[in-house]
């Protein structure tokens, strides 16, 4: 009778089966770890994506708000520009209405006895510091000169008059030149003229002055 010893083969088969099971467990554990790692990475990435989307939405809302504010600002600028234009028109009409009256009043102040032109005191003092002869003479008697004609068109003004002496005419010109209501004052001509405004005829000096009025 022949006997066969099968114990070593059974042991080897059992060992091989146990080893395979061990490797299966290891693979499964590694796979589970990788799944967990991938899940964590996904969740982190998903959270970052949601945060980025939230920031993007906030920025989009801010941009839309700024655009709306910018549109409102442009509208406000247009309204302000129109308002300023209207104010300038009204101011121009007001100056045109009151301007000639102010010019006549200024000429009256210039020619009044003891009067003088409208000028800023600091400006006048600075002029006199630079040139002691600048300005005007407060003692001048405006009755030594009178106007016989006045015309104005588009702010261009022409004055005609008579003065007793050339110095009287020069004083009148100085007063016009420093007045806040006149500029570009120029003596166009002066010549002797007979006048009969008094009982005895006297020689007077006629003059013509051009200038620009400011109002």
XYZ file of N, CA and C in Angstrom:
645
model
N 0.849 -1.190 0.000
C 0.000 0.000 0.000
C 0.880 1.234 0.000
N 0.603 2.121 -0.875
C 1.435 3.335 -1.038
C 0.804 4.479 -0.256
N 1.591 5.226 0.536
C 1.132 6.380 1.312
C 1.775 7.661 0.773
N 0.915 8.675 0.669
C 1.404 9.962 0.146
C 1.206 11.011 1.231
N 2.257 11.751 1.505
C 2.220 12.799 2.542
C 1.768 14.121 1.889
N 0.533 14.540 2.212
C -0.019 15.775 1.629
C 0.088 16.970 2.577
N 0.633 16.822 3.732
C 0.681 17.889 4.724
C 1.487 19.100 4.262
N 2.666 18.955 3.720
C 3.428 20.159 3.267
C 2.691 20.957 2.217
N 2.020 20.257 1.269
C 1.287 20.992 0.230
C 0.138 21.772 0.835
N -0.556 21.142 1.832
C -1.664 21.842 2.478
C -1.168 23.064 3.217
N 0.004 22.901 3.847
C 0.575 24.044 4.570
C 0.926 25.163 3.614
N 1.545 24.748 2.487
C 1.911 25.760 1.486
C 0.682 26.444 0.925
N -0.392 25.699 0.675
C -1.619 26.285 0.140
C -2.247 27.234 1.139
N -2.198 26.817 2.417
C -2.763 27.678 3.458
C -1.966 28.963 3.586
N -0.619 28.834 3.517
C 0.255 30.022 3.600
C 0.014 30.968 2.432
N -0.133 30.403 1.260
C -0.376 31.250 0.071
C -1.697 31.965 0.178
N -2.708 31.257 0.683
C -4.017 31.899 0.833
C -3.972 33.016 1.853
N -3.276 32.789 2.950
C -3.165 33.839 3.974
C -2.407 35.042 3.441
N -1.347 34.812 2.674
C -0.574 35.927 2.105
C -1.418 36.744 1.139
N -2.221 36.068 0.332
C -3.079 36.795 -0.608
C -4.104 37.638 0.103
N -4.648 37.081 1.165
C -5.613 37.855 1.948
C -4.969 39.094 2.567
N -3.729 38.923 3.044
C -3.012 40.056 3.653
C -2.781 41.162 2.634
N -2.346 40.789 1.452
C -2.123 41.803 0.414
C -3.442 42.473 0.001
N -4.504 41.686 -0.018
C -5.808 42.273 -0.355
C -6.215 43.310 0.675
N -5.934 42.981 1.943
C -6.247 43.930 3.007
C -5.411 45.192 2.857
N -4.132 44.994 2.548
C -3.243 46.159 2.371
C -3.724 47.017 1.212
N -4.010 46.391 0.068
C -4.502 47.154 -1.093
C -5.794 47.893 -0.750
N -6.665 47.188 -0.066
C -7.920 47.825 0.302
C -7.721 49.017 1.217
N -6.765 48.844 2.189
C -6.484 49.959 3.096
C -5.900 51.142 2.352
N -4.947 50.857 1.448
C -4.344 51.934 0.656
C -5.385 52.628 -0.204
N -6.245 51.822 -0.819
C -7.303 52.398 -1.652
C -8.236 53.276 -0.822
N -8.553 52.794 0.383
C -9.424 53.585 1.251
C -8.761 54.895 1.639
N -7.450 54.827 1.948
C -6.714 56.054 2.305
C -6.709 57.029 1.144
N -6.457 56.504 -0.056
C -6.450 57.384 -1.233
C -7.825 58.009 -1.462
N -8.855 57.201 -1.250
C -10.205 57.755 -1.408
C -10.458 58.878 -0.409
N -9.990 58.650 0.835
C -10.176 59.680 1.849
C -9.389 60.946 1.486
N -8.126 60.734 1.030
C -7.297 61.885 0.631
C -7.940 62.637 -0.511
N -8.404 61.902 -1.514
C -9.047 62.552 -2.663
C -10.315 63.279 -2.245
N -11.061 62.679 -1.307
C -12.280 63.319 -0.839
C -11.965 64.628 -0.108
N -10.902 64.579 0.735
C -10.493 65.791 1.452
C -10.055 66.868 0.471
N -9.229 66.467 -0.519
C -8.771 67.420 -1.530
C -9.963 68.016 -2.289
N -10.932 67.178 -2.626
C -12.124 67.652 -3.341
C -12.911 68.653 -2.500
N -13.090 68.287 -1.235
C -13.850 69.178 -0.366
C -13.150 70.518 -0.192
N -11.803 70.462 0.001
C -11.043 71.715 0.139
C -11.147 72.543 -1.139
N -10.944 71.897 -2.275
C -11.036 72.608 -3.552
C -12.420 73.161 -3.793
N -13.436 72.376 -3.410
C -14.812 72.836 -3.579
C -15.103 74.045 -2.710
N -14.581 74.043 -1.477
C -14.762 75.195 -0.589
C -14.067 76.432 -1.148
N -12.835 76.242 -1.657
C -12.112 77.375 -2.249
C -12.855 77.902 -3.470
N -13.417 76.988 -4.272
C -14.170 77.411 -5.450
C -15.399 78.215 -5.047
N -16.092 77.733 -3.987
C -17.264 78.464 -3.515
C -16.877 79.846 -3.002
N -15.730 79.924 -2.290
C -15.266 81.222 -1.804
C -14.931 82.152 -2.962
N -14.265 81.592 -4.001
C -13.940 82.402 -5.172
C -15.207 82.878 -5.881
N -16.194 82.004 -5.991
C -17.451 82.394 -6.625
C -18.158 83.486 -5.811
N -18.101 83.330 -4.466
C -18.713 84.351 -3.605
C -18.014 85.689 -3.781
N -16.661 85.676 -3.785
C -15.910 86.921 -3.996
C -16.208 87.516 -5.359
N -16.287 86.638 -6.362
C -16.568 87.127 -7.709
C -17.945 87.790 -7.779
N -18.923 87.183 -7.111
C -20.257 87.762 -7.090
C -20.257 89.116 -6.370
N -19.506 89.182 -5.246
C -19.406 90.448 -4.511
C -18.773 91.531 -5.380
N -17.695 91.140 -6.075
C -17.028 92.105 -6.944
C -17.948 92.552 -8.077
N -18.695 91.605 -8.621
C -19.626 91.953 -9.703
C -20.688 92.935 -9.211
N -21.185 92.691 -7.993
C -22.175 93.604 -7.423
C -21.578 94.988 -7.187
N -20.329 95.011 -6.677
C -19.670 96.304 -6.455
C -19.448 97.035 -7.767
N -19.045 96.280 -8.800
C -18.832 96.895 -10.120
C -20.142 97.468 -10.658
N -21.229 96.703 -10.519
C -22.535 97.193 -10.971
C -22.949 98.445 -10.200
N -22.672 98.420 -8.878
C -23.004 99.589 -8.053
C -22.207 100.800 -8.491
N -20.888 100.596 -8.738
C -20.039 101.707 -9.185
C -20.486 102.230 -10.544
N -20.876 101.311 -11.435
C -21.365 101.744 -12.748
C -22.610 102.606 -12.593
N -23.514 102.173 -11.693
C -24.732 102.941 -11.473
C -24.412 104.302 -10.876
N -23.486 104.294 -9.903
C -23.079 105.563 -9.302
C -22.414 106.461 -10.332
N -21.603 105.846 -11.219
C -20.947 106.629 -12.263
C -21.973 107.226 -13.219
N -22.989 106.429 -13.549
C -24.045 106.953 -14.423
C -24.787 108.094 -13.743
N -25.066 107.911 -12.443
C -25.729 108.979 -11.703
C -24.849 110.218 -11.633
N -23.525 109.994 -11.484
C -22.601 111.124 -11.411
C -22.566 111.886 -12.726
N -22.555 111.152 -13.841
C -22.559 111.815 -15.145
C -23.850 112.620 -15.331
N -24.964 112.024 -14.901
C -26.235 112.752 -14.991
C -26.195 114.016 -14.151
N -25.624 113.873 -12.946
C -25.517 115.031 -12.055
C -24.607 116.094 -12.659
N -23.508 115.666 -13.289
C -22.601 116.617 -13.935
C -23.312 117.365 -15.055
N -24.091 116.632 -15.843
C -24.825 117.281 -16.931
C -25.813 118.307 -16.386
N -26.520 117.923 -15.316
C -27.473 118.863 -14.728
C -26.740 120.078 -14.155
N -25.580 119.830 -13.521
C -24.809 120.926 -12.949
C -24.292 121.854 -14.049
N -23.819 121.253 -15.160
C -23.326 122.064 -16.272
C -24.450 122.935 -16.849
N -25.631 122.338 -17.003
C -26.765 123.111 -17.510
C -27.146 124.216 -16.536
N -27.072 123.883 -15.241
C -27.399 124.893 -14.232
C -26.397 126.042 -14.265
N -25.100 125.700 -14.437
C -24.086 126.742 -14.515
C -24.257 127.593 -15.764
N -24.599 126.935 -16.881
C -24.836 127.693 -18.108
C -26.011 128.647 -17.921
N -27.076 128.154 -17.304
C -28.242 129.009 -17.060
C -27.869 130.155 -16.132
N -27.054 129.852 -15.115
C -26.640 130.900 -14.181
C -25.796 131.960 -14.892
N -24.908 131.503 -15.799
C -24.087 132.446 -16.549
C -24.947 133.329 -17.447
N -25.965 132.713 -18.069
C -26.857 133.497 -18.930
C -27.599 134.549 -18.120
N -28.136 134.109 -16.969
C -28.864 135.047 -16.101
C -27.926 136.138 -15.598
N -26.708 135.732 -15.222
C -25.735 136.714 -14.731
C -25.369 137.710 -15.824
N -25.215 137.174 -17.070
C -24.911 138.063 -18.184
C -26.028 139.049 -18.457
N -27.266 138.566 -18.390
C -28.407 139.464 -18.587
C -28.487 140.503 -17.472
N -28.175 140.053 -16.253
C -28.212 140.981 -15.129
C -27.152 142.065 -15.280
N -25.947 141.641 -15.698
C -24.874 142.631 -15.908
C -25.225 143.574 -17.045
N -25.810 143.012 -18.117
C -26.185 143.858 -19.251
C -27.258 144.871 -18.858
N -28.117 144.473 -17.916
C -29.189 145.377 -17.500
C -28.671 146.458 -16.556
N -27.798 146.054 -15.620
C -27.305 146.998 -14.623
C -25.984 147.652 -15.016
N -25.285 147.027 -15.993
C -23.969 147.529 -16.364
C -23.938 148.994 -16.754
N -24.737 149.434 -17.716
C -24.712 150.847 -18.116
C -25.004 151.793 -16.958
N -25.908 151.377 -16.080
C -26.195 152.224 -14.914
C -24.974 152.354 -14.018
N -24.281 151.225 -13.805
C -23.074 151.262 -12.972
C -21.987 152.121 -13.607
N -21.887 152.076 -14.937
C -20.882 152.888 -15.628
C -21.175 154.372 -15.443
N -22.442 154.739 -15.564
C -22.807 156.140 -15.371
C -22.529 156.596 -13.937
N -22.814 155.740 -12.985
C -22.532 156.078 -11.588
C -21.031 156.214 -11.348
N -20.247 155.343 -12.002
C -18.801 155.437 -11.837
C -18.259 156.734 -12.431
N -18.757 157.122 -13.587
C -18.327 158.392 -14.185
C -18.718 159.558 -13.276
N -19.859 159.454 -12.655
C -20.277 160.505 -11.735
C -19.335 160.587 -10.537
N -18.909 159.416 -10.023
C -17.961 159.428 -8.904
C -16.621 160.009 -9.327
N -16.196 159.666 -10.530
C -14.905 160.152 -11.018
C -14.902 161.671 -11.179
N -16.030 162.226 -11.635
C -16.096 163.657 -11.925
C -16.651 164.483 -10.755
N -17.021 163.828 -9.676
C -17.556 164.576 -8.532
C -16.434 165.235 -7.738
N -16.711 166.409 -7.209
C -15.730 167.113 -6.392
C -15.448 166.306 -5.122
N -14.172 165.936 -4.919
C -13.790 165.108 -3.779
C -14.040 163.630 -3.983
N -14.516 163.249 -5.163
C -14.770 161.837 -5.445
C -13.539 161.149 -6.010
N -13.759 159.985 -6.553
C -12.654 159.231 -7.123
C -13.135 157.926 -7.719
N -12.278 157.225 -8.429
C -12.661 155.971 -9.077
C -12.815 154.841 -8.066
N -13.523 153.810 -8.477
C -13.651 152.607 -7.654
C -12.424 151.735 -7.879
N -11.620 151.559 -6.834
C -10.383 150.779 -6.943
C -10.080 150.163 -5.590
N -9.536 148.966 -5.600
C -9.169 148.289 -4.362
C -8.033 149.047 -3.678
N -8.180 149.258 -2.381
C -7.197 150.060 -1.646
C -5.807 149.411 -1.673
N -5.758 148.101 -1.534
C -4.456 147.422 -1.548
C -3.789 147.555 -2.912
N -4.588 147.427 -3.959
C -4.034 147.587 -5.315
C -3.511 149.005 -5.503
N -4.268 149.992 -5.019
C -3.863 151.385 -5.152
C -2.575 151.654 -4.375
N -2.469 151.127 -3.162
C -1.262 151.322 -2.358
C -0.056 150.682 -3.034
N -0.240 149.505 -3.601
C 0.866 148.842 -4.295
C 1.307 149.654 -5.503
N 0.354 150.221 -6.237
C 0.681 151.059 -7.389
C 1.498 152.264 -6.940
N 1.110 152.882 -5.836
C 1.815 154.067 -5.357
C 3.189 153.734 -4.794
N 3.348 152.506 -4.257
C 4.664 152.096 -3.789
C 5.618 151.925 -4.961
N 5.113 151.363 -6.057
C 5.947 151.168 -7.239
C 6.206 152.476 -7.972
N 5.193 153.368 -7.945
C 5.340 154.656 -8.634
C 4.577 155.713 -7.839
N 5.277 156.596 -7.147
C 4.603 157.623 -6.332
C 3.643 158.494 -7.128
N 3.854 158.594 -8.452
C 2.995 159.430 -9.281
C 1.755 158.690 -9.778
N 1.695 157.387 -9.481
C 0.549 156.594 -9.940
C -0.685 156.926 -9.101
N -1.807 156.431 -9.542
C -3.049 156.695 -8.820
C -3.703 157.961 -9.312
N -4.334 158.653 -8.398
C -5.028 159.886 -8.784
C -4.915 160.895 -7.648
N -5.240 162.129 -7.970
C -5.163 163.204 -6.982
C -6.523 163.412 -6.325
N -6.644 163.157 -5.018
C -7.939 163.345 -4.337
C -8.389 164.805 -4.313
N -7.457 165.725 -4.495
C -7.789 167.146 -4.408
C -8.266 167.729 -5.729
N -8.212 166.926 -6.766
C -8.610 167.449 -8.084
C -10.092 167.805 -8.082
N -10.388 168.926 -8.673
C -11.768 169.417 -8.768
C -12.369 168.920 -10.083
N -13.273 167.959 -9.995
C -13.869 167.383 -11.187
C -14.685 168.365 -12.003
N -14.997 169.503 -11.429
C -15.769 170.498 -12.169
C -14.919 171.203 -13.231
N -13.629 170.887 -13.249
C -12.753 171.479 -14.273
C -12.849 170.714 -15.600
N -13.635 169.666 -15.622
C -13.789 168.855 -16.839
C -15.210 168.316 -16.880
N -15.778 168.266 -18.064
C -17.110 167.684 -18.200
C -17.213 166.941 -19.525
N -18.119 166.006 -19.549
C -18.315 165.178 -20.734
C -19.420 165.745 -21.597
N -19.186 165.718 -22.906
C -20.191 166.190 -23.866
C -20.791 165.058 -24.678
N -20.182 163.863 -24.588
C -20.699 162.733 -25.356
C -20.245 161.406 -24.766
N -21.117 160.443 -24.861
C -20.791 159.091 -24.379
C -21.527 158.080 -25.246
N -20.805 157.089 -25.760
C -21.425 156.027 -26.556
C -20.738 154.709 -26.228
N -21.529 153.633 -26.283
C -20.986 152.300 -25.960
C -21.680 151.245 -26.797
N -20.885 150.368 -27.390
C -21.418 149.274 -28.191
C -20.500 148.073 -28.023
N -21.090 146.971 -27.580
C -20.328 145.746 -27.334
C -19.133 146.005 -26.410
N -19.385 146.769 -25.382
C -18.389 147.105 -24.351
C -17.312 148.080 -24.844
N -17.329 148.438 -26.115
C -16.393 149.434 -26.632
C -17.009 150.817 -26.403
N -16.261 151.669 -25.722
C -16.824 152.950 -25.270
C -16.023 154.122 -25.843
N -16.738 155.184 -26.174
C -16.119 156.426 -26.631
C -16.661 157.578 -25.795
N -15.732 158.373 -25.220
C -16.126 159.528 -24.411
C -15.551 160.788 -25.046
N -16.371 161.801 -25.107
C -15.927 163.111 -25.608
C -16.215 164.152 -24.538
N -15.316 165.128 -24.454
C -15.527 166.127 -23.423
C -14.628 167.332 -23.586
N -14.660 168.200 -22.583
C -13.878 169.428 -22.557
C -13.181 169.532 -21.209
N -11.936 169.974 -21.239
C -11.182 170.193 -20.018
C -10.534 171.555 -20.047
N -10.303 172.113 -18.878
C -9.685 173.434 -18.841
C -8.216 173.385 -19.221
N -7.518 172.345 -18.796
C -6.093 172.210 -19.115
C -5.795 170.762 -19.484
N -4.605 170.583 -20.036
C -4.166 169.224 -20.344
C -4.025 168.385 -19.070
N -3.641 169.018 -17.969
C -3.505 168.299 -16.702
C -4.858 167.782 -16.213
N -5.918 168.569 -16.470
C -7.255 168.103 -16.101
C -7.626 166.844 -16.894
N -7.301 166.858 -18.172
C -7.581 165.681 -19.012
C -6.733 164.496 -18.565
N -5.462 164.760 -18.228
C -4.580 163.684 -17.765
C -5.096 163.067 -16.461
N -5.596 163.886 -15.550
C -6.155 163.379 -14.298
C -7.382 162.514 -14.559
N -8.200 162.940 -15.503
C -9.383 162.158 -15.866
C -8.974 160.798 -16.428
N -7.945 160.800 -17.276
C -7.455 159.543 -17.855
C -6.901 158.613 -16.773
N -6.160 159.183 -15.803
C -5.620 158.355 -14.717
C -6.744 157.716 -13.915
N -7.776 158.463 -13.659
C -8.898 157.927 -12.896
C -9.624 156.822 -13.658
N -9.787 157.034 -14.959
C -10.407 155.984 -15.769
C -9.549 154.722 -15.776
N -8.230 154.895 -15.906
C -7.321 153.764 -16.065
C -7.292 152.855 -14.846
N -7.441 153.421 -13.640
C -7.373 152.590 -12.431
C -8.746 152.168 -11.929
N -9.787 152.631 -12.587
C -11.144 152.254 -12.181
C -11.396 150.776 -12.502
N -12.141 150.120 -11.641
C -12.490 148.717 -11.858
C -13.497 148.540 -12.989
N -14.047 149.636 -13.491
C -15.076 149.552 -14.515
C -14.549 149.835 -15.919
N -13.283 150.237 -16.033
C -12.741 150.595 -17.346
C -11.389 149.918 -17.566
N -11.058 149.704 -18.824
C -9.753 149.168 -19.188
C -9.404 149.639 -20.599
N -8.136 149.471 -20.946
C -7.645 149.871 -22.276
C -7.999 151.330 -22.584
N -7.773 152.188 -21.611
C -8.090 153.614 -21.770
C -7.034 154.270 -22.669
N -7.507 154.946 -23.728
C -6.593 155.559 -24.697
C -7.108 156.938 -25.101
N -6.228 157.918 -25.035
C -6.570 159.263 -25.510
C -6.377 159.296 -27.023
N -7.464 159.491 -27.743
C -7.396 159.490 -29.200
C -6.972 160.848 -29.752
N -7.495 161.903 -29.161
C -7.100 163.240 -29.632
C -7.488 164.281 -28.604
N -6.792 165.398 -28.665
C -7.144 166.569 -27.851
C -6.761 167.813 -28.640
N -7.607 168.835 -28.589
C -7.351 170.063 -29.345
C -8.088 171.225 -28.701
N -7.607 172.409 -28.976
C -8.231 173.615 -28.420
C -9.640 173.767 -28.986
N -10.541 174.249 -28.107
C -11.930 174.410 -28.525
C -12.504 175.631 -27.801
N -13.235 176.453 -28.528
C -13.870 177.621 -27.926
C -15.164 177.191 -27.229
N -15.329 177.629 -26.015
C -16.523 177.286 -25.268
C -17.174 178.543 -24.746
N -18.471 178.588 -24.700
C -19.198 179.758 -24.204
C -20.089 179.353 -23.034
N -19.539 178.504 -22.165
C -20.304 178.071 -21.007
C -20.264 179.078 -19.866
N -19.493 180.099 -20.027
C -19.444 181.157 -19.017
C -19.702 182.488 -19.706
N -19.757 183.523 -18.931
C -20.026 184.844 -19.512
C -18.927 185.254 -20.469
N -17.700 184.931 -20.129
C -16.577 185.260 -21.001
C -16.118 183.998 -21.709
N -15.989 184.115 -23.034
C -15.509 182.963 -23.787
C -14.096 182.602 -23.340
N -13.839 181.312 -23.129
C -12.509 180.844 -22.727
C -12.106 179.714 -23.653
N -10.808 179.582 -23.772
C -10.300 178.468 -24.577
C -10.347 177.180 -23.757
N -10.990 176.172 -24.297
C -11.072 174.858 -23.660
C -10.357 173.837 -24.538
N -10.048 172.716 -23.969
C -9.386 171.642 -24.718
C -10.387 170.496 -24.888
N -10.736 170.260 -26.141
C -11.625 169.140 -26.421
C -10.832 167.837 -26.517
N -11.428 166.742 -26.134
C -10.718 165.447 -26.168
C -11.692 164.318 -26.507
N -11.090 163.265 -27.017
C -11.826 162.031 -27.303
C -11.051 160.864 -26.701
N -11.717 160.055 -25.921
C -11.104 158.911 -25.244
C -11.874 157.648 -25.599
N -11.129 156.595 -25.898
C -11.753 155.285 -26.117
C -11.311 154.334 -24.984
N -12.161 153.379 -24.681
C -11.852 152.409 -23.627
C -12.837 151.262 -23.720
N -12.633 150.286 -22.897
C -13.564 149.170 -22.771
C -14.192 149.203 -21.381
N -15.489 148.978 -21.340
C -16.162 148.968 -20.050
C -16.256 147.526 -19.549
N -16.223 147.363 -18.238
C -16.267 146.022 -17.627
C -17.514 145.918 -16.744
N -18.416 145.049 -17.136
C -19.583 144.749 -16.293
C -20.192 143.432 -16.723
